[in-house]
Tab-separated table of C-alpha atoms and ligand atoms in Angstrom:
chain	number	residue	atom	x	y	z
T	125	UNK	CA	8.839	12.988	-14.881
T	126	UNK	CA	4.938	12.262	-15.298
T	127	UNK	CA	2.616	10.874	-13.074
T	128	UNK	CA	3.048	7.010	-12.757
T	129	UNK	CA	0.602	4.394	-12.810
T	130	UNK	CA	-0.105	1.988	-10.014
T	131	UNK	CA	-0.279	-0.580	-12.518
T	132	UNK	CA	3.082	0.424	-14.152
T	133	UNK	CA	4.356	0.328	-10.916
T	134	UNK	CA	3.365	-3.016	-9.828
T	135	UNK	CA	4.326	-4.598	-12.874
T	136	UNK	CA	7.615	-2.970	-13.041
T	137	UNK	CA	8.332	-4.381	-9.184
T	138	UNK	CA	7.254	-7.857	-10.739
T	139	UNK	CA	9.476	-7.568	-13.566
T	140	UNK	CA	12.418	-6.574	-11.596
T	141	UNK	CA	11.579	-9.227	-8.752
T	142	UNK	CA	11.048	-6.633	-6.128
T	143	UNK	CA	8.742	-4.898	-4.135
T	144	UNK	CA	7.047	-1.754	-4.799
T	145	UNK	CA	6.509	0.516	-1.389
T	146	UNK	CA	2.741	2.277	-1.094
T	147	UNK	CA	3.611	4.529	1.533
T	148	UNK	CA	0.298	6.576	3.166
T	149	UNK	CA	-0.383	10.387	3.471
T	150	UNK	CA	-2.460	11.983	5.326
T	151	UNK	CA	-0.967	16.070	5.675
T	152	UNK	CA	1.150	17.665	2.591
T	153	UNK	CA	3.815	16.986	4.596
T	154	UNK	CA	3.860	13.391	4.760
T	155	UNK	CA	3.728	13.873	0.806
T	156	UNK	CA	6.125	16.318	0.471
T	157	UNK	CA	8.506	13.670	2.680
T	158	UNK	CA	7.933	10.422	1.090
T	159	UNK	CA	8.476	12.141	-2.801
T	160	UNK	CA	12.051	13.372	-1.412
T	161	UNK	CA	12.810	9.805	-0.278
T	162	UNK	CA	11.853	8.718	-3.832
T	163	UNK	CA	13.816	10.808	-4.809
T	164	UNK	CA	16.985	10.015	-2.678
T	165	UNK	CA	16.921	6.500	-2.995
T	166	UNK	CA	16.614	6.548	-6.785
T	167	UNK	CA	12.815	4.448	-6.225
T	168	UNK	CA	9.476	4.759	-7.767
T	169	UNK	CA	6.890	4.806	-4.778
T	170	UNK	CA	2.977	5.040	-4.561
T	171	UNK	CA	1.450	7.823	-2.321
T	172	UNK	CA	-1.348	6.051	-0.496
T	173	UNK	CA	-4.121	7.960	0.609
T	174	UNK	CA	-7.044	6.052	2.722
T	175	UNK	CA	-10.622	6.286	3.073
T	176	UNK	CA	-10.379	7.296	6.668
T	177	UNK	CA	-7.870	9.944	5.738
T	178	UNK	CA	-9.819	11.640	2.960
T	179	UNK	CA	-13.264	11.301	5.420
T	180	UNK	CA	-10.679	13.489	7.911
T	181	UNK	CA	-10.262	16.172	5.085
T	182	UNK	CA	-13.858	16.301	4.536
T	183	UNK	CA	-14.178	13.373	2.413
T	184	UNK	CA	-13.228	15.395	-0.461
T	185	UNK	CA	-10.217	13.983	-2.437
T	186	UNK	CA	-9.838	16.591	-4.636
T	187	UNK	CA	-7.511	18.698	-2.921
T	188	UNK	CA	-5.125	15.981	-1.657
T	189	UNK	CA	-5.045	14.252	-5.159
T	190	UNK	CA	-4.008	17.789	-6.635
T	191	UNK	CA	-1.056	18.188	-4.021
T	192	UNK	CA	-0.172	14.830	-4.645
T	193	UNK	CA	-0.358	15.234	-8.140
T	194	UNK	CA	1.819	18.343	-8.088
T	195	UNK	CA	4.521	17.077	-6.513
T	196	UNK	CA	4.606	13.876	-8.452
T	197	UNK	CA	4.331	15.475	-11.428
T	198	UNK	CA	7.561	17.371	-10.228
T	199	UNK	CA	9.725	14.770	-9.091
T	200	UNK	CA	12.615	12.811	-10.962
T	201	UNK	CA	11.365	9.456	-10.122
T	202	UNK	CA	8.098	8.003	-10.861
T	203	UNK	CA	5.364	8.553	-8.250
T	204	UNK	CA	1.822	7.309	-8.948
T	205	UNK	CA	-1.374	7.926	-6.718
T	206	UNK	CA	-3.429	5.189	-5.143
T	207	UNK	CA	-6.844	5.014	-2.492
T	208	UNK	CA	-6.899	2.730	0.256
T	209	UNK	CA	-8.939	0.666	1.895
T	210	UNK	CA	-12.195	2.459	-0.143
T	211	UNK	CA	-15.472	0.869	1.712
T	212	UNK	CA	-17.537	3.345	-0.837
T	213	UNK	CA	-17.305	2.404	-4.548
T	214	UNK	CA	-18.747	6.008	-5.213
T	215	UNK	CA	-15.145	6.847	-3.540
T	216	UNK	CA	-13.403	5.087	-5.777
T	217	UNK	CA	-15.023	6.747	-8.862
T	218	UNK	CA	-14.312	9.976	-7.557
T	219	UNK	CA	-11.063	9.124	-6.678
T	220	UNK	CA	-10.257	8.218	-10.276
T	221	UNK	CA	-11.733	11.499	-11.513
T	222	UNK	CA	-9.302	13.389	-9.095
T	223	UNK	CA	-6.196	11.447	-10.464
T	224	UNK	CA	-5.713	8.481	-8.755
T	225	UNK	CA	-4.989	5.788	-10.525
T	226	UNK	CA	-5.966	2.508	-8.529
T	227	UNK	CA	-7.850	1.350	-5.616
T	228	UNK	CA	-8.859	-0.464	-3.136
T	229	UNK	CA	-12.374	-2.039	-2.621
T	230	UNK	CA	-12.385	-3.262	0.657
T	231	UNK	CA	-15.382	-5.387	1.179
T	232	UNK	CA	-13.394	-7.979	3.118
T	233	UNK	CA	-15.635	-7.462	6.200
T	234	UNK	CA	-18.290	-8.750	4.424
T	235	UNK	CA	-19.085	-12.726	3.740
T	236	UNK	CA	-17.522	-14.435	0.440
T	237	UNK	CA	-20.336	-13.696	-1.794
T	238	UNK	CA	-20.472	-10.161	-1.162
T	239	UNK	CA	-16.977	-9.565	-1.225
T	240	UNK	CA	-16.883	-11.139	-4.720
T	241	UNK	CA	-19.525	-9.367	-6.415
T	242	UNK	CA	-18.893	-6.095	-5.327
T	243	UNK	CA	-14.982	-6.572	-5.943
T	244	UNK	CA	-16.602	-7.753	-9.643
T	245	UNK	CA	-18.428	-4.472	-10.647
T	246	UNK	CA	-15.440	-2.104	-9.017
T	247	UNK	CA	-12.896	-4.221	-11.067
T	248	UNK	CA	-14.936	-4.227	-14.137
T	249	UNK	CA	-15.463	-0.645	-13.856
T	250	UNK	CA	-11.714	0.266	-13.243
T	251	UNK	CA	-10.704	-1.748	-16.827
T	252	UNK	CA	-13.325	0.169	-18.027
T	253	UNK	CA	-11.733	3.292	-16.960
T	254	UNK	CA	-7.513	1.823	-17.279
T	255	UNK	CA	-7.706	2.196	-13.137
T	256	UNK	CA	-6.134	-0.974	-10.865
T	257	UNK	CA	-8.046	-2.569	-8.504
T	258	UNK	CA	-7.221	-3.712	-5.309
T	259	UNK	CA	-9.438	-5.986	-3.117
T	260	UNK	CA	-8.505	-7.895	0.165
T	261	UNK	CA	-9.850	-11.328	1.135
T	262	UNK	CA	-9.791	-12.795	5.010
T	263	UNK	CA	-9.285	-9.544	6.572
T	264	UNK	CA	-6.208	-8.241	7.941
T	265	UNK	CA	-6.647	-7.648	11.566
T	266	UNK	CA	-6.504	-4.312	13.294
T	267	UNK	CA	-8.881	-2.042	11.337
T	268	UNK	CA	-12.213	-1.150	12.320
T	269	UNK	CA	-14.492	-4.383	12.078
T	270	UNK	CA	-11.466	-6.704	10.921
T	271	UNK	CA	-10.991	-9.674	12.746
T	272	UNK	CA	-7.456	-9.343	14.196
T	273	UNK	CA	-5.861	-13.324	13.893
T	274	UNK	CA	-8.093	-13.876	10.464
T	275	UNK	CA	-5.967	-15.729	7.931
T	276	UNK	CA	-6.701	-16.052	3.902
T	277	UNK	CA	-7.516	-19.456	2.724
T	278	UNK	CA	-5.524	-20.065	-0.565
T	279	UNK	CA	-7.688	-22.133	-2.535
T	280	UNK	CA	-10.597	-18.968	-1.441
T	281	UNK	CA	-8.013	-16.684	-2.676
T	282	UNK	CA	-7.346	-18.406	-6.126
T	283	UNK	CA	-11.149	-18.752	-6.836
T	284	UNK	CA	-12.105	-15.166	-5.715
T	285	UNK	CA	-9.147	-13.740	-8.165
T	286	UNK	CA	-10.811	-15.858	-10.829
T	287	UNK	CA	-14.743	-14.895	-9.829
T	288	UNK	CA	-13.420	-11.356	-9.748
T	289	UNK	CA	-10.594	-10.701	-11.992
T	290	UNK	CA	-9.300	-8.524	-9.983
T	291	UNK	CA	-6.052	-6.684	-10.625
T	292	UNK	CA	-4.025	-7.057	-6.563
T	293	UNK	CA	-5.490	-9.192	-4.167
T	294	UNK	CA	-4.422	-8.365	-0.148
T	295	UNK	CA	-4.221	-10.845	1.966
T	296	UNK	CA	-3.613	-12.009	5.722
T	297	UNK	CA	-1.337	-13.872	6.529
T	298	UNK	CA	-0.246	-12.599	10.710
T	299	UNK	CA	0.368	-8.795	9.745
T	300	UNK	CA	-2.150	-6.249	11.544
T	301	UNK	CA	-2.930	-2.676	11.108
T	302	UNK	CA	-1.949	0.068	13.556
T	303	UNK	CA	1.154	-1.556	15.041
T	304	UNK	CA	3.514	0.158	16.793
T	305	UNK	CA	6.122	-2.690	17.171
T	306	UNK	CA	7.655	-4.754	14.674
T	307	UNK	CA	6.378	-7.501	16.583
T	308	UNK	CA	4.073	-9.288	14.122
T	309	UNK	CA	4.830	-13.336	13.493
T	310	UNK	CA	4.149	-13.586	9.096
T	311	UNK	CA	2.987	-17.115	8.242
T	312	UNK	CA	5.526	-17.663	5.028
T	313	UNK	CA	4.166	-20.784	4.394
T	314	UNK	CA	0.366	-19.920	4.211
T	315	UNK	CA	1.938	-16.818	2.031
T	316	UNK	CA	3.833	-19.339	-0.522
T	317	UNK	CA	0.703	-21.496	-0.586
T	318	UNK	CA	-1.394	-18.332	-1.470
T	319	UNK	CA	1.553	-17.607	-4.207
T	320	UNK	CA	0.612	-20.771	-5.444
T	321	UNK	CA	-2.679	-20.297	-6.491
T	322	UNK	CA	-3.117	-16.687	-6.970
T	323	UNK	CA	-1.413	-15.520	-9.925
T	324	UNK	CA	-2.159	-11.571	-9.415
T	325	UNK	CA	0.292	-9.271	-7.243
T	326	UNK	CA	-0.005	-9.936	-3.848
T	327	UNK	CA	-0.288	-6.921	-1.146
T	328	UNK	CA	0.803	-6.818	2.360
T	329	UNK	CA	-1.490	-4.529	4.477
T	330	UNK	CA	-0.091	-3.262	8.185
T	331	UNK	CA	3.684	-3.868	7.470
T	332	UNK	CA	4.707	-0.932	10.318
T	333	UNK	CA	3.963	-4.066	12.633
T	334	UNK	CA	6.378	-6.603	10.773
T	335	UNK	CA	10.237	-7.462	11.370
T	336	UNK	CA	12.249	-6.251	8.491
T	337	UNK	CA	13.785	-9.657	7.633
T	338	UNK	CA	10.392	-10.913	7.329
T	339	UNK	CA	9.107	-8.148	4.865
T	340	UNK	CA	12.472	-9.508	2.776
T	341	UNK	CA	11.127	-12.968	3.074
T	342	UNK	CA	7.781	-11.943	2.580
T	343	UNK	CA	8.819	-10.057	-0.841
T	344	UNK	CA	11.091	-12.934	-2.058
T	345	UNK	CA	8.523	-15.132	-1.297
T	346	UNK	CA	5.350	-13.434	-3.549
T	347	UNK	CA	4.378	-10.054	-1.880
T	348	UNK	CA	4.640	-7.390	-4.834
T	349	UNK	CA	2.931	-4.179	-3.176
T	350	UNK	CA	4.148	-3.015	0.533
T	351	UNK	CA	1.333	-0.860	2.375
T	352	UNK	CA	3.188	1.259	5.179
T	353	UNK	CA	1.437	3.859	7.561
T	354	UNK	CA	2.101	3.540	11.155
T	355	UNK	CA	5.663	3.482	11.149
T	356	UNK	CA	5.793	7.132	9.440
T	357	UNK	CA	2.887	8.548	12.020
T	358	UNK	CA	5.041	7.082	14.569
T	359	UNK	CA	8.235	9.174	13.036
T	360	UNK	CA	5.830	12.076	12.650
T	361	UNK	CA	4.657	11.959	16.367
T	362	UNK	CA	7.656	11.394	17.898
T	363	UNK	CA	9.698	14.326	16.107
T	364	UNK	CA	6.192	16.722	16.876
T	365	UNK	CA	6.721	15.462	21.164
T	366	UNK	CA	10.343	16.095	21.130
T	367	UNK	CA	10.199	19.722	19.602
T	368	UNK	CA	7.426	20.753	21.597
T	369	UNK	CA	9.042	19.474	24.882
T	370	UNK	CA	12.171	21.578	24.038
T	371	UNK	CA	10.187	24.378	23.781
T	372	UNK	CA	6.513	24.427	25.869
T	373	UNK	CA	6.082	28.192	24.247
T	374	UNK	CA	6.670	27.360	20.286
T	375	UNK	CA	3.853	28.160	18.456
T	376	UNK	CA	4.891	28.316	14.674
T	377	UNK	CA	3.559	24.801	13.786
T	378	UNK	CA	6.786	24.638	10.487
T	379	UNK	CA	9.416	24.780	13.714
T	380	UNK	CA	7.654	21.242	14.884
T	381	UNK	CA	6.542	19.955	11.351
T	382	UNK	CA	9.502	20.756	9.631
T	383	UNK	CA	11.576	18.304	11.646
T	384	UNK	CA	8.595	15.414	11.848
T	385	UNK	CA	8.696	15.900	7.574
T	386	UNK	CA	12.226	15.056	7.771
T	387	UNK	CA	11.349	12.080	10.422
T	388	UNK	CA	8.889	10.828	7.847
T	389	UNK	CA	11.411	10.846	5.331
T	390	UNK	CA	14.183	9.364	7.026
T	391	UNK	CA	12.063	6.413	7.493
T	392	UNK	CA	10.272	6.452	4.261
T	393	UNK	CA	14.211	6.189	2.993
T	394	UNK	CA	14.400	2.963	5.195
T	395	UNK	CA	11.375	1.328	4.201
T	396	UNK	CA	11.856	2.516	0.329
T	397	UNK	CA	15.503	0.714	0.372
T	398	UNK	CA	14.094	-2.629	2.437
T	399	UNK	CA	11.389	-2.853	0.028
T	400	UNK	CA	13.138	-2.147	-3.348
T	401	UNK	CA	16.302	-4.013	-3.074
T	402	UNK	CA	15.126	-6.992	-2.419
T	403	UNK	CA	14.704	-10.316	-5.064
T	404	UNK	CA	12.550	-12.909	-5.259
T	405	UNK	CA	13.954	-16.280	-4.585
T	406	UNK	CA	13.790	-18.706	-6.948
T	407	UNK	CA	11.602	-21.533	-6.090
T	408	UNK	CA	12.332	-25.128	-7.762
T	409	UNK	CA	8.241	-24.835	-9.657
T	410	UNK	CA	9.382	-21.522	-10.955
T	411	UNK	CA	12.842	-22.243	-12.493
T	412	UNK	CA	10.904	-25.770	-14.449
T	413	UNK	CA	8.572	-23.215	-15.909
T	414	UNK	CA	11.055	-21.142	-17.456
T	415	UNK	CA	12.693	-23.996	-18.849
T	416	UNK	CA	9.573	-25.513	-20.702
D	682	ZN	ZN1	-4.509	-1.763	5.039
């Protein structure tokens, strides 16, 4: 199998009417975990690697793209490679020179105009280059300077796609980063009037903190792209605790990180079938415009 493509990705979850899982990494191991799920469940998946995490391995994103790389390049199913939540557009450029194939812009903390224009050039530049381009509007809550309780206006949304012409657009609608219970409340109906004016994929940013049942209604409703990163640290951590409690004198880190890889794929399994299985509903405006 060869590397995938965001893009091919995306539009391949649209086609089929279901969600496409962009799962983060932050150690090989997380990578390693998440391209065996793919692999299990018969899914494509995107390997999600974020600013924050690439500042942690000294901002450099060589060496994580070429791990990344390696083991999609290996795998039966198609993986692509994808940087999130980029506040630098140099990042983004050297992303794409590494191998990823799409990113983020996140200028979201920003006011409208700014947002727009530099979500212009970094979306100009990645058609130029055959990258996606992701860019968030109304800030999902949870990260850094974002406003936790923000919400996307729709009629914003459907201008900013148009001022920008960018490729994804993220947006909130009650999901928050960094959650560590599925105790989030998704506004559906601010998400289907979003739908309606947007017509780009939609991404949902901090689903670790959203009920499953609502990421199904979220994805039948218009969300193409499903970010997930807390609920696999979470697995990680947990698995890490439990072997070192067994043992207070282990020392060779693969007897502890050898069970939290398989954590991180168990749940990467979970979230790869809740995300891919699912179909979009058919809503009355949708069925009258296939039959004009
Ligand atoms: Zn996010």
């Amino acid at each position: 199998m060869t590397i995938a493509r965001t893009a091919d990705l995306v539009q391949r979850a649209q086609e089929l009417r279901t969600g496409i899982a962009a799962l983060n990494v932050i150690q090989l191991e997380h990578a390693e975990a998440i391209v065996r799920a793919a692999e299990c469940s018969g899914a494509p998946v995107i390997l999600q690697v974020s600013e924050n995490a690439l500042l942690y391995h000294s901002g450099d994103p060589v060496p994580i793209a070429a791990a990344c790389l390696a083991l999609a390049r290996r795998s039966s199913m198609p993986v692509a490679l994808h940087l999130d939540h980029a506040t630098s557009f140099s990042l983004c450029r050297s992303a794409i020179e590494a191998g990823f194939s799409s990113y983020m812009i996140d200028a979201s903390s920003a006011d409208y105009e700014t947002n727009v224009q530099l979500t212009r050039e970094a979306a100009q530049w990645g058609r130029e280059q055959g990258a996606w381009t992701e860019a968030e509007l109304g800030e999902v809550g949870g990260k850094g300077a974002h406003a936790p309780g923000a919400r996307t206006d729709p009629a914003e949304a459907g201008r900013f796609v148009e001022e920008t012409k960018v490729d994804g657009l993220a947006i909130a609608i009650g999901s928050s980063h960094a959650m560590a219970t599925q105790s989030a409340n998704l506004d559906l109906r601010l998400l289907e009037s979003i739908r309606g004016e947007v017509n780009v994929p939609l991404v949902l940013h901090g689903t670790s903190g959203v009920p499953d049942d609502s990421v199904r209604d979220a994805i039948s409703l218009g969300i193409t792209k499903v970010n997930v990163s807390t609920q696999l640290n979470k697995a990680m951590s947990s698995a890490i605790r439990l072997e070192l409690a067994r043992d207070p004198d282990l020392i060779d880190p693969r007897r502890y990180l050898g069970p939290a890889r398989d954590a991180i794929e168990g749940q990467a399994r979970h979230l790869l079938g809740l995300i891919n299985q699912v179909h979009v509903r058919e809503t009355p405006d949708m069925k009258e415009r296939k039959t004009q």
